[in-house]
Coordinates of C-alpha atoms in Angstrom, one line a residue:
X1 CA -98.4 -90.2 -48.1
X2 CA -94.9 -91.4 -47.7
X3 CA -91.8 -88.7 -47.3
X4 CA -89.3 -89.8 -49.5
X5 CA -86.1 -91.2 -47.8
X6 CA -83.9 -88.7 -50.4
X7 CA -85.3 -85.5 -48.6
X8 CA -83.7 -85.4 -45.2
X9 CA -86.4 -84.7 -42.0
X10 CA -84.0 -82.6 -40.6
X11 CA -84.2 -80.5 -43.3
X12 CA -87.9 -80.3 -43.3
X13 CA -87.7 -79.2 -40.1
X14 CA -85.3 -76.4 -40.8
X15 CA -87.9 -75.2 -44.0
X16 CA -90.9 -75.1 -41.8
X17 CA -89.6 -72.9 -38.9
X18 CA -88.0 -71.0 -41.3
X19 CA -84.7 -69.2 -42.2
X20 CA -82.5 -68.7 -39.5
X21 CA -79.5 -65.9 -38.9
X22 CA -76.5 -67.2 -37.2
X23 CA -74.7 -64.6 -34.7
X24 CA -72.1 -63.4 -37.1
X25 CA -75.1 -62.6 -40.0
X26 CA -76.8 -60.7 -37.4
X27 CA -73.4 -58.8 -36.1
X28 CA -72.9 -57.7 -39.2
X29 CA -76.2 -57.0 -40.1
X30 CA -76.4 -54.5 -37.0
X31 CA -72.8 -53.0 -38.5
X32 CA -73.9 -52.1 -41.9
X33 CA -77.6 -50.7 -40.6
X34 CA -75.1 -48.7 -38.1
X35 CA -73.1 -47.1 -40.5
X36 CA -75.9 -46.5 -42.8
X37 CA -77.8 -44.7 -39.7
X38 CA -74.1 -42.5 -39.3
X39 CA -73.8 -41.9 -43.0
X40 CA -77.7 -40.8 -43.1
X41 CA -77.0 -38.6 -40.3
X42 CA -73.5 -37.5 -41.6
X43 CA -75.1 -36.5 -45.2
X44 CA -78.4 -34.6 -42.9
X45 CA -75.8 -32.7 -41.4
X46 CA -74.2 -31.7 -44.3
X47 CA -77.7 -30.6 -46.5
X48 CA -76.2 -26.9 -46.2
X49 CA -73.1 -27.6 -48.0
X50 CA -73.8 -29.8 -50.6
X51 CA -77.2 -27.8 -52.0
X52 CA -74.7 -24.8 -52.2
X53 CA -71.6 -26.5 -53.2
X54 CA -74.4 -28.0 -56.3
X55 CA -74.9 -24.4 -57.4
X56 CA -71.1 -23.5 -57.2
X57 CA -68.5 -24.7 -59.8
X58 CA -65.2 -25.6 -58.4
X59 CA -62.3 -28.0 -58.9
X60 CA -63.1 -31.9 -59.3
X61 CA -63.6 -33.2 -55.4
X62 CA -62.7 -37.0 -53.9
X63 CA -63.8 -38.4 -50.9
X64 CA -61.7 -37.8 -48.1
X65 CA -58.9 -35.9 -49.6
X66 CA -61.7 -33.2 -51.3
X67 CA -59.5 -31.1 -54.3
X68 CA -56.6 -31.6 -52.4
X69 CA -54.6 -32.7 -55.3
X70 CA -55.1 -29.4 -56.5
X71 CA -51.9 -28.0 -54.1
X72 CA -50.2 -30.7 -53.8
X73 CA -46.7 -30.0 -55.5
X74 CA -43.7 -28.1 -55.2
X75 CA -44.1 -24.2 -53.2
X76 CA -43.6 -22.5 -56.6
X77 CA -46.2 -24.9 -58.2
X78 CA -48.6 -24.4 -55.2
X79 CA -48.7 -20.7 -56.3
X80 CA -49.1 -21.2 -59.5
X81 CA -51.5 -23.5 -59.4
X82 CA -53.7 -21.2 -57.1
X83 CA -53.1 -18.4 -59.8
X84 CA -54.5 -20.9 -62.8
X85 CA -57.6 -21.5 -60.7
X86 CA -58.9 -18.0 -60.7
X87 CA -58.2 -17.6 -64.0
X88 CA -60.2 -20.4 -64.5
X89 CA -63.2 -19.8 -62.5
X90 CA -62.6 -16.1 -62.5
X91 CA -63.9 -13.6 -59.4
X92 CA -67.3 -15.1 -58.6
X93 CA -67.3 -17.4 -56.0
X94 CA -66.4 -21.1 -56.2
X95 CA -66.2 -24.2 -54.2
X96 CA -63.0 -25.8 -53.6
X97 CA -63.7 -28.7 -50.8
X98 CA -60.8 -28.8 -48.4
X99 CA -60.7 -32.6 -47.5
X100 CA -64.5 -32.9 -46.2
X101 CA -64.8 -29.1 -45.2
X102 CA -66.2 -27.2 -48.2
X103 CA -64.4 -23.9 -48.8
X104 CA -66.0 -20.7 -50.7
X105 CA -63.3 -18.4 -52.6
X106 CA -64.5 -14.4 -52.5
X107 CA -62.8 -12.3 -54.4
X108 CA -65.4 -9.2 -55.6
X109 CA -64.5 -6.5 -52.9
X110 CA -68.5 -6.6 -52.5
X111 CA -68.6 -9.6 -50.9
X112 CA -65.1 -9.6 -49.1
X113 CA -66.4 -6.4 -47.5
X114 CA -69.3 -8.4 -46.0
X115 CA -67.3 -11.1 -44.8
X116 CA -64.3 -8.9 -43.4
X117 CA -66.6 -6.8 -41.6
X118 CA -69.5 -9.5 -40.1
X119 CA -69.6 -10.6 -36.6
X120 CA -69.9 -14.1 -37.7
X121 CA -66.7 -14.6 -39.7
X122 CA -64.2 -13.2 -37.2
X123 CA -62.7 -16.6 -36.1
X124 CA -59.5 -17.8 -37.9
X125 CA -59.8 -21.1 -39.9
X126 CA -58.6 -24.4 -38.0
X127 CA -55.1 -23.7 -40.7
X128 CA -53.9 -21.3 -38.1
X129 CA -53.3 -23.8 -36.1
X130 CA -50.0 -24.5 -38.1
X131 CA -48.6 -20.9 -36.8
X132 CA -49.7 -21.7 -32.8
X133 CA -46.2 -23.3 -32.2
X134 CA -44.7 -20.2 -33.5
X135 CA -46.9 -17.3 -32.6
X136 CA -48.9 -18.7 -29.7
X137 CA -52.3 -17.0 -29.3
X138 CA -51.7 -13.6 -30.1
X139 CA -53.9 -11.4 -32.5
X140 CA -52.8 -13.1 -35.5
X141 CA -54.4 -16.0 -34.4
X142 CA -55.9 -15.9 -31.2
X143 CA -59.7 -17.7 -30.9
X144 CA -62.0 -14.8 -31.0
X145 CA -62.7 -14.7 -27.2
X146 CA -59.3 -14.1 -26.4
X147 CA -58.7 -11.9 -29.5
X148 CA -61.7 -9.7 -28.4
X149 CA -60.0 -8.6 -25.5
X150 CA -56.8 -8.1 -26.6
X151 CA -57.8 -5.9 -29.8
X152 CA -59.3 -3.9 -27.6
X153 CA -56.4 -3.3 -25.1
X154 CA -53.8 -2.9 -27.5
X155 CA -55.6 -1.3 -30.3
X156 CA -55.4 2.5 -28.6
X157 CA -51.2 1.9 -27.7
X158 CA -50.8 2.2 -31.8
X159 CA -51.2 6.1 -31.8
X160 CA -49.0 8.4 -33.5
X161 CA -46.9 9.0 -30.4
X162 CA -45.6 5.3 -30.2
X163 CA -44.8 5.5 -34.0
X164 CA -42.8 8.7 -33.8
X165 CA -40.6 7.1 -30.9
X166 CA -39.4 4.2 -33.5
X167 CA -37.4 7.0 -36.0
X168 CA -34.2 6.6 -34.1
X169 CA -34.7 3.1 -34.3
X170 CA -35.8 2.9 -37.8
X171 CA -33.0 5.9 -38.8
X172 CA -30.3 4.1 -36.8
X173 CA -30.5 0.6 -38.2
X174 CA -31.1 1.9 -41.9
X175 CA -28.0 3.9 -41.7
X176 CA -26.4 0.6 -40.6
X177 CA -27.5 -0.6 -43.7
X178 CA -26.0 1.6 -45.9
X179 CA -22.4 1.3 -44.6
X180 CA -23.1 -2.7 -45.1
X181 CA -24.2 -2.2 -48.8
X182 CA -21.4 -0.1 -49.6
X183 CA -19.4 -3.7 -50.2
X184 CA -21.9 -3.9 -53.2
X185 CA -20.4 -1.4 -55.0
X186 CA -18.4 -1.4 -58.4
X187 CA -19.4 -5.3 -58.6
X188 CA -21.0 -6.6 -61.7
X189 CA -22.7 -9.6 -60.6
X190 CA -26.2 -9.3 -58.7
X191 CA -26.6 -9.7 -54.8
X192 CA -29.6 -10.8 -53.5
X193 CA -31.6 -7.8 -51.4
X194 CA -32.9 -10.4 -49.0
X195 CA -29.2 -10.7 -47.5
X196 CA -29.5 -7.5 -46.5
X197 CA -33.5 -6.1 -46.0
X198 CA -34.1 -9.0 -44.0
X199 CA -31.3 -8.9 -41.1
X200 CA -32.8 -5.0 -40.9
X201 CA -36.3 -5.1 -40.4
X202 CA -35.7 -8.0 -38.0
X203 CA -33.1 -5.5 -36.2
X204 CA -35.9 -3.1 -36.0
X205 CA -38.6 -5.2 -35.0
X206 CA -36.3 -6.5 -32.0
X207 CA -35.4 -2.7 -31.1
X208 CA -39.7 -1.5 -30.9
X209 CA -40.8 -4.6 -30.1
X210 CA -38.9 -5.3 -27.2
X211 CA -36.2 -3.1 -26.7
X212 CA -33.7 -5.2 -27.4
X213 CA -30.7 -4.7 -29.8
X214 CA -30.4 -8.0 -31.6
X215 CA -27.9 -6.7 -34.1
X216 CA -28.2 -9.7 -36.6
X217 CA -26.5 -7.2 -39.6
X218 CA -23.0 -7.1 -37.9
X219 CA -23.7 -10.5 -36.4
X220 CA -24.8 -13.3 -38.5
X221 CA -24.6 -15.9 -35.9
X222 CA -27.7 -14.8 -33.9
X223 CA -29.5 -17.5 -31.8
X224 CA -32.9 -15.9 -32.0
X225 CA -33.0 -15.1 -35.6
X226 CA -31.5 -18.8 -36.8
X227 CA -34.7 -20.2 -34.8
X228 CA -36.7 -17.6 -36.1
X229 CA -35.9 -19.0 -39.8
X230 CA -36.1 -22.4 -39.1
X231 CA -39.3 -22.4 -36.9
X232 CA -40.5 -20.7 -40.4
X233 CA -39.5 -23.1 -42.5
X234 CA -41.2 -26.5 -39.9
X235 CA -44.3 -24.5 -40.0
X236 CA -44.2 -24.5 -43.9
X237 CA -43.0 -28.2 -44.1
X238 CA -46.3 -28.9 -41.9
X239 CA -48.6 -27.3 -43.8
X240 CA -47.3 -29.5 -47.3
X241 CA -47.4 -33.0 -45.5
X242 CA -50.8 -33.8 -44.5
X243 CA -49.8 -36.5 -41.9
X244 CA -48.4 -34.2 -39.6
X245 CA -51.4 -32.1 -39.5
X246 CA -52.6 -33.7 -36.0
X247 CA -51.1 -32.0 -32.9
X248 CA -50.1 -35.2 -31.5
X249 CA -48.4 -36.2 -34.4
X250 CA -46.5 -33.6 -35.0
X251 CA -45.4 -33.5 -31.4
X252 CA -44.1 -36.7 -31.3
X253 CA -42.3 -35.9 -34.7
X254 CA -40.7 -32.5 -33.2
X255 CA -39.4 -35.3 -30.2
X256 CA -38.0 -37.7 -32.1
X257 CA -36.2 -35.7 -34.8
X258 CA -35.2 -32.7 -31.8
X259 CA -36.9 -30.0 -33.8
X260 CA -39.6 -29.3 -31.0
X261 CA -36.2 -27.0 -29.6
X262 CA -36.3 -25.0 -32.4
X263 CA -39.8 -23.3 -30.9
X264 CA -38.1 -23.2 -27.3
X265 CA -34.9 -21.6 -28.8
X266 CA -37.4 -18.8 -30.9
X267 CA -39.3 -17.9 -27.7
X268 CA -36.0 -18.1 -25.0
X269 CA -34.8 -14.3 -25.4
X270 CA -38.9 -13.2 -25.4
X271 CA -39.2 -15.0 -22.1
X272 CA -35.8 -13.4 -20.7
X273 CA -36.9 -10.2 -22.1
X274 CA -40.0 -9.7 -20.6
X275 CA -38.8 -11.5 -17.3
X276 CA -36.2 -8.5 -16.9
X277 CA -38.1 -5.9 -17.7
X278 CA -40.9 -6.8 -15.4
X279 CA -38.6 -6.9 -12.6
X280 CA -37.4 -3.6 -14.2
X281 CA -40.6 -1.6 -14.1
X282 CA -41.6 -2.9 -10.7
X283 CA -38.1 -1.7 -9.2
X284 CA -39.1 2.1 -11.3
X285 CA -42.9 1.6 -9.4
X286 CA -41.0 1.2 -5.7
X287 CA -38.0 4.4 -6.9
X288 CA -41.4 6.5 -7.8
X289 CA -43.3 6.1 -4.1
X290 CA -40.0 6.6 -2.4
X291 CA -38.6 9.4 -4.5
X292 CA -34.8 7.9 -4.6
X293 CA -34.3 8.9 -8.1
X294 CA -35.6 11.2 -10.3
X295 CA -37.7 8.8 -12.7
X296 CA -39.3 10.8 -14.9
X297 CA -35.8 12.2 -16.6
X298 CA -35.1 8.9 -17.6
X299 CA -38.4 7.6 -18.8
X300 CA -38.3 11.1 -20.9
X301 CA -35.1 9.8 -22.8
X302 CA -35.9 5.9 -22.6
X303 CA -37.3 4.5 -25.8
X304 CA -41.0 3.3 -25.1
X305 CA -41.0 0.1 -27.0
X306 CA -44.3 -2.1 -27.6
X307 CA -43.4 -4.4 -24.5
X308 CA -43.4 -1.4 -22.3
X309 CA -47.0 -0.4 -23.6
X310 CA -48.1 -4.5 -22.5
X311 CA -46.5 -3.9 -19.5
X312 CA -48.6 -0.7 -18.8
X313 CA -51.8 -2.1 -19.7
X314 CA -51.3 -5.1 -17.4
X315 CA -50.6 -1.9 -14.8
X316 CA -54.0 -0.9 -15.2
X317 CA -55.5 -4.0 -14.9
X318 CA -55.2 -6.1 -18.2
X319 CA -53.9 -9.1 -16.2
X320 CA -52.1 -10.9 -19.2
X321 CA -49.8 -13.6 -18.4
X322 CA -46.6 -13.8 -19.5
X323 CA -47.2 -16.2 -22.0
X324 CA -49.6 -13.9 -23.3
X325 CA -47.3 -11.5 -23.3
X326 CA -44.7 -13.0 -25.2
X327 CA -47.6 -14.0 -28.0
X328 CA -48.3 -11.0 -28.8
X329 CA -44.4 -9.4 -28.5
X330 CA -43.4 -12.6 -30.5
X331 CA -46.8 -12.2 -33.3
X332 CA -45.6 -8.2 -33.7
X333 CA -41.9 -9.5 -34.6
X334 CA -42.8 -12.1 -36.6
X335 CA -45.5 -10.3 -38.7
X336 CA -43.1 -7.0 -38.7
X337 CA -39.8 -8.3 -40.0
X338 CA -40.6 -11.0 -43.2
X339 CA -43.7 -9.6 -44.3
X340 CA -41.9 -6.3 -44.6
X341 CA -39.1 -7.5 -45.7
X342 CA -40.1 -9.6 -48.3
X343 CA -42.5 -6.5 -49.5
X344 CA -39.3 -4.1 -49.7
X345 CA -37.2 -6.5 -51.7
X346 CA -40.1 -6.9 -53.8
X347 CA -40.5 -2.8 -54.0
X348 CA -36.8 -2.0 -54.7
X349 CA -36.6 -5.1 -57.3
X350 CA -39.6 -3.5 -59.6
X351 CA -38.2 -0.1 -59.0
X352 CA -34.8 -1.6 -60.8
X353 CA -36.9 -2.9 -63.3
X354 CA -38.6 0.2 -63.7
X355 CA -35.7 3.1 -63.6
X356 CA -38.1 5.8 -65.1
X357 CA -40.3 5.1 -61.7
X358 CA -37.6 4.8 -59.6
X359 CA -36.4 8.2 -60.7
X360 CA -39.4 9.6 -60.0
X361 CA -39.6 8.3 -56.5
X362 CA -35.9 9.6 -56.0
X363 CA -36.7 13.6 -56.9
X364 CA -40.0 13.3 -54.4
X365 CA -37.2 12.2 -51.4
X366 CA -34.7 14.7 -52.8
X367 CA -37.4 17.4 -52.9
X368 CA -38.6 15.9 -49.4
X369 CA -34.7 15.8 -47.5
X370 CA -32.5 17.7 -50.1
X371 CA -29.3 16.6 -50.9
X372 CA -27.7 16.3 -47.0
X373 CA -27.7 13.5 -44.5
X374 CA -30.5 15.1 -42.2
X375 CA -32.5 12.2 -40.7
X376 CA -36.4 11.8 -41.7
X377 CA -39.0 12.0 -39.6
X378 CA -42.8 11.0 -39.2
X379 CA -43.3 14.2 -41.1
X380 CA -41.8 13.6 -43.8
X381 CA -43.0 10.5 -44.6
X382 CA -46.6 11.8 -44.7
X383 CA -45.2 14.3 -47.8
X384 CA -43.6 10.6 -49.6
X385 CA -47.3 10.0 -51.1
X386 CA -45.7 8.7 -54.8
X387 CA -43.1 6.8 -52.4
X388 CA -46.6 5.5 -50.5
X389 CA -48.1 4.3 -54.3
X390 CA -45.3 2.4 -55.1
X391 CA -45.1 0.6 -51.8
X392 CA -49.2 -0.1 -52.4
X393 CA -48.8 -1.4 -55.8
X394 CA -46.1 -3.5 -54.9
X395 CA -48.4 -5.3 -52.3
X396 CA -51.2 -5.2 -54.7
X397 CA -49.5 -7.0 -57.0
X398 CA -47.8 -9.5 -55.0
X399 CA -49.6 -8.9 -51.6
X400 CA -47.9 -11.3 -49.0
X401 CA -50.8 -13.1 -47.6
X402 CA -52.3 -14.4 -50.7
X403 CA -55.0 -16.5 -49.0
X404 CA -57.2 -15.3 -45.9
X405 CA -59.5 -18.0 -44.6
X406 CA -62.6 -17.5 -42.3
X407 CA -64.6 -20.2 -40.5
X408 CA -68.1 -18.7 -40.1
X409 CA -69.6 -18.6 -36.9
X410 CA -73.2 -18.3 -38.6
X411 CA -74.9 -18.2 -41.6
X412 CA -74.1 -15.1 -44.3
X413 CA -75.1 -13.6 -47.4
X414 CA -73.2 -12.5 -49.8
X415 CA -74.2 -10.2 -52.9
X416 CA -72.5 -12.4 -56.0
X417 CA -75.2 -15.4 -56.8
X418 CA -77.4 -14.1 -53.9
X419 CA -75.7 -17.1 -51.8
X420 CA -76.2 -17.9 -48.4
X421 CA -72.9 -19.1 -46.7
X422 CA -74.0 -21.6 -44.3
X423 CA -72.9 -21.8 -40.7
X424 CA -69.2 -24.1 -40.9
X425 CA -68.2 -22.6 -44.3
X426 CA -64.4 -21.6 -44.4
X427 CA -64.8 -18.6 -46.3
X428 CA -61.3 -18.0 -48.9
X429 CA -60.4 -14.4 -49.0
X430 CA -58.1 -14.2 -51.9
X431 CA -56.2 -10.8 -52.1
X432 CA -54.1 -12.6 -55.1
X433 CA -57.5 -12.5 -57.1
X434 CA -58.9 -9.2 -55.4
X435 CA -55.9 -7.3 -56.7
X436 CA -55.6 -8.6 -60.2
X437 CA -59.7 -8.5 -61.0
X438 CA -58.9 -6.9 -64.6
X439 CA -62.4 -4.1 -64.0
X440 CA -60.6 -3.0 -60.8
X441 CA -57.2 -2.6 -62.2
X442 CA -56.3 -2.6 -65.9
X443 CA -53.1 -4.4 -67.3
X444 CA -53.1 -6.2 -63.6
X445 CA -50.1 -8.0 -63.6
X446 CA -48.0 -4.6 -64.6
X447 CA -46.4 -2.2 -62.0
X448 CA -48.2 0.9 -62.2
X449 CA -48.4 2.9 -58.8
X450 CA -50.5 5.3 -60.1
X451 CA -53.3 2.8 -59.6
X452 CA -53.0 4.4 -55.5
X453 CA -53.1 7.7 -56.7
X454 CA -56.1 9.7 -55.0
X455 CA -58.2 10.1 -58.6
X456 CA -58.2 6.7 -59.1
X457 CA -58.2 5.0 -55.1
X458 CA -61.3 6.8 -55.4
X459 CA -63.1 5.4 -57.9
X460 CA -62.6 2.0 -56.3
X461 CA -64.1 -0.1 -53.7
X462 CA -62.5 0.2 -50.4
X463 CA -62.3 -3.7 -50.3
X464 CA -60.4 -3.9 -53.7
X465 CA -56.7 -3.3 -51.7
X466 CA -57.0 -5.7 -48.7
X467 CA -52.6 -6.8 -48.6
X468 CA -53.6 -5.9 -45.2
X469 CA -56.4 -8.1 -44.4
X470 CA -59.3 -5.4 -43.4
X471 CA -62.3 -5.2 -41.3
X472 CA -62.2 -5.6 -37.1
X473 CA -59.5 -8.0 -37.5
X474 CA -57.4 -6.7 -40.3
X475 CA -53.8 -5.8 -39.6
X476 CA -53.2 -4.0 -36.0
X477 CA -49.6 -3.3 -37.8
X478 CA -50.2 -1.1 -41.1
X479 CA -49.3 2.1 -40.1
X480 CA -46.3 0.9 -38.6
X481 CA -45.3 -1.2 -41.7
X482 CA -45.6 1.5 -44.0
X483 CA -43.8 4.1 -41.9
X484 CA -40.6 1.5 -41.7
X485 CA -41.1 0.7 -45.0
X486 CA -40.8 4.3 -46.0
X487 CA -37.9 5.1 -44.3
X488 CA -35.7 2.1 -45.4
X489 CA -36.6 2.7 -49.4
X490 CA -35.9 6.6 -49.0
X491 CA -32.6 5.8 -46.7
X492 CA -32.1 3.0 -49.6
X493 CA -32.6 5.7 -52.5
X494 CA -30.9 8.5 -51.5
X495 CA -27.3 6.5 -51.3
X496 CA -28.0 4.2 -53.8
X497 CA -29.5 3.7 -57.3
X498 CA -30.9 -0.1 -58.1
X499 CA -30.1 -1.9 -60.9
X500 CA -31.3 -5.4 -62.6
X501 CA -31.3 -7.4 -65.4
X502 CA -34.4 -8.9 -64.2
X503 CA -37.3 -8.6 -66.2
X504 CA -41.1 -8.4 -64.6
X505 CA -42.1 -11.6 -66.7
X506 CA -38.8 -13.5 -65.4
X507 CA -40.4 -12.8 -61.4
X508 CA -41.6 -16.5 -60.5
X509 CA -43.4 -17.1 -57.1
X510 CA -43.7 -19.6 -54.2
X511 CA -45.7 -20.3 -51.2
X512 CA -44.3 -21.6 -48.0
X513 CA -45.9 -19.4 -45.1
X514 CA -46.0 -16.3 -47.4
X515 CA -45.1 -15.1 -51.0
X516 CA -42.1 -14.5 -51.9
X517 CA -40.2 -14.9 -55.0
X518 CA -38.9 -18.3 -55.9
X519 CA -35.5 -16.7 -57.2
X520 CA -34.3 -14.3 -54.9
X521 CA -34.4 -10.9 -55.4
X522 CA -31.1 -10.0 -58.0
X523 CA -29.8 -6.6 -58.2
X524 CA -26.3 -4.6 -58.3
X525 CA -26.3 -0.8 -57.0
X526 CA -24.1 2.7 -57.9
X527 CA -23.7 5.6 -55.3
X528 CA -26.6 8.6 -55.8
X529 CA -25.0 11.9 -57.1
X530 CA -27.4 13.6 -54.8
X531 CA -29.2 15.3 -57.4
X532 CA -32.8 15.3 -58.5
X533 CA -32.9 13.1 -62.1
X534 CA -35.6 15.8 -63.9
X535 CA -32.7 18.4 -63.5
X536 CA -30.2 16.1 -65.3
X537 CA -32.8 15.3 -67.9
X538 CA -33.2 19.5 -68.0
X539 CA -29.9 19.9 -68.5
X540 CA -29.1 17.1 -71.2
X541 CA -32.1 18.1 -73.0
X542 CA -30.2 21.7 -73.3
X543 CA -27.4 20.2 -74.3
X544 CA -29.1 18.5 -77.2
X545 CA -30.4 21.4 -78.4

């Protein structure tokens, strides 16, 4: 049999040794069975999280960027949007995928109790990382080795005895304060409280924190408090542009646009703080052994501020460094001057809107200090209970942190859908939800402080008012922050009534770092008659009659 001469041999030849792969089918041959091998394994990996996240509902998910279109907006329509999704999905949990991290909201004071209070949820979500430039590693957002140790150093040094040391502080600066308000008076248009409440708790927190008098209310053109403000604000900016998320990024943006100073400017007075008053207590340790001066006089009438206590620890063998040091000085200052400030300007705005409440609140401080100028003590404030409710509802209903997030350690079960949380989870604590679950508290978006009174706290969950997080690592600060709190609203009350035209459905709110509210804080104020409002409403009821 002849071949034909229109079929080529060479071809033949090719057929019957069969096909063969050239180097560049076979590189990318071994490509695509490699990524399918990393893609198998990436998807094995993830088992946990997808066969819960099926039984969850959620927002709609996209690869890579997970719901993340669901914040992506302005601060005001961040909030908002947040708001919107548990009305949607309501208190049970649901998924929200955070890029390719998958994120559980809990919100029933059930299952927030579990998570607040288990071993295996104690360290902070990889978010914090935002705040490290600011804060350091102190307790706010220390990993949980380090934040181990230093909750249980610092932990006793918040004792009554500390506390009652800050009055002066807290009696000096609010009467400050007053004097500066006084400009307010007789003028029709509003002023914004934030002018004023903030330069004062960030006064305060200077004086107990460190022992140094920043007076930022009769000087406007502090340093410190400039950087504190804008160091704020980069953090915020951070946290709404994804591409700066990376360290390194972000590093080499603070370089090139100069605002890497603004951290070196906020931490400068710590470091010169804490350098002097090292070399301040050691020169006290050598005048004790050799008797020069008699010490314990002046400690008696020296103001033992939270540095001092650091200091002291690290006397009996603590050992932190001084950058530790100025973490934690520099955490206390920043989480005791905005978040109360923001919380009083929040307070004193409702109680404006609400002048049957805030005359209320004004007879318990005139029954409390009379009609004089005597100064208040720790005492007293333990007899402010209503003054305590209204303080507590404010943060209930707009509780500062709206958003708490956990990465767990370890697997955990929660009660609401009998779910295991599997190891990786960040868990979404959401006191924004918590403390507007309708069951827990009725008409939730009104201001009603007696929600806190003792009848009806106790007919609640303890886990149903967490404004101050709750569990091993919830807020080292609270007592503090409600002690200031009560003694700048009583100071505020007693000289001044508050006035607005505000109404509570007109309050709008943002997220940057915190919630505040989106327009300011409005309000115009009249000099107290120093007399309790139910004997004026006595009297005008006589004269009716």
């Amino acid at each position: 049999m002849e071949v034909s001469q229109d079929f080529p041999v060479s071809s033949l030849k090719h057929s019957a040794g069969g096909p063969r792969m050239t180097s560049t089918e076979l590189t990318a041959y071994g490509v695509i069975s490699f990524i399918v091998v990393l893609w198998c394994h990436y998807k094995w990996n993830r088992r946990h999280f997808e066969r819960l996240a099926s039984k969850m509902t959620g927002p709609p998910a996209y690869p890579i960027i997970g719901a993340g279109l669901e914040f992506v907006g302005t601060p005001q329509q961040v909030i908002e949007r947040i708001i919107k999704l548990f009305d949607i999905y309501g208190s049970e949990p649901f998924k929200v995928w955070m890029g390719t991290s998958l994120g559980v909201t809990i919100s029933k004071p059930e299952d927030v109790q579990i998570v607040l209070n288990s071993s295996k949820a104690l360290e902070k979500d990889q978010f914090y990382k935002f705040f490290k430039n600011t804060v350091g590693e102190g307790l706010f957002s220390a990993p949980v080795h380090k934040w181990r140790r230093h909750r249980r150093l610092i932990t006793p040094v918040f004792n009554a005895n500390l506390l009652d040391q800050f009055f002066p502080v807290f009696n000096e600066k609010n009467r400050i304060l007053t004097r500066n308000l006084k400009k307010e008076l007789g003028k029709t248009q509003p002023f914004d409280l934030w002018d004023y409440i903030a330069d004062t708790t960030l006064d305060i927190i200077c004086q107990t924190a460190m022992g140094y008098n920043l007076d930022t209310q009769l000087n406007n053109e502090s340093e410190f408090a400039e950087a504190l403000t804008k160091a704020s604000e980069l953090d915020s900016m951070r946290i709404y542009k994804p591409w700066l998320h990376p360290d390194i990024i972000f590093s080499i943006y603070g370089k090139l646009t100069g605002l890497h100073n603004v951290y070196k400017t906020l931490h400068k007075l710590p470091n010169q703080v804490i350098k002097e008053m090292k070399e301040t207590y050691a020169q006290r340790k050598i005048d004790n052994k050799s008797n020069t001066i008699d010490v314990n006089d002046d400690d008696k009438k020296r103001l033992k501020v939270f540095l001092d206590t650091l200091l002291d620890l690290n006397e009996a063998g603590a050992n932190f460094s001084d950058e530790e040091l100025r973490d934690e000085v520099v955490t206390m200052m920043i989480g005791g001057s905005e978040t109360s400030a923001i919380t009083l300007c929040f307070c004193l705005l409702l109680l404006a809107i609400h002048p049957e409440i805030q005359d209320k609140v004004y007879d318990e401080i005139y029954e409390v200090l009379g009609d004089g100028d005597q100064t208040i003590t720790i005492e007293d404030t333990t007899k402010l209970v209503y003054l305590e409710q209204c303080l507590r509802e404010t943060l209930r209903l707009y509780p500062i942190g709206p958003l708490l997030l956990r990465q767990l350690q370890d697997d955990v079960k929660i009660f609401s859908g009998d779910h295991t949380l599997p190891k990786g989870t960040t868990c979404i604590i959401s006191p924004i939800c918590t403390h507007h679950i309708p069951e827990l508290y009725p008409n939730p978006w009104s201001f009603n402080p007696d929600n806190f009174d003792a009848e009806n706290v106790s007919k609640r969950h303890k886990f149903s008012f967490i404004a101050f997080s709750g569990g091993p690592r919830g807020c080292i600060g609270s007592k503090y922050a409600m002690l200031s709190m009560k003694v700048l609203v009583s100071t505020f009350l007693r000289n001044y009534s508050v006035h607005t035209n505000v109404k509570l459905s007109d309050i709008k709110l943002k997220l940057d770092l915190l919630m505040r509210s989106a327009n300011g804080y409005p309000v115009t104020i009249r000099p107290r008659d120093r007399r309790p409002t139910y004997k004026k409403n006595t009297h005008c009821s006589t004269v009716n009659l």
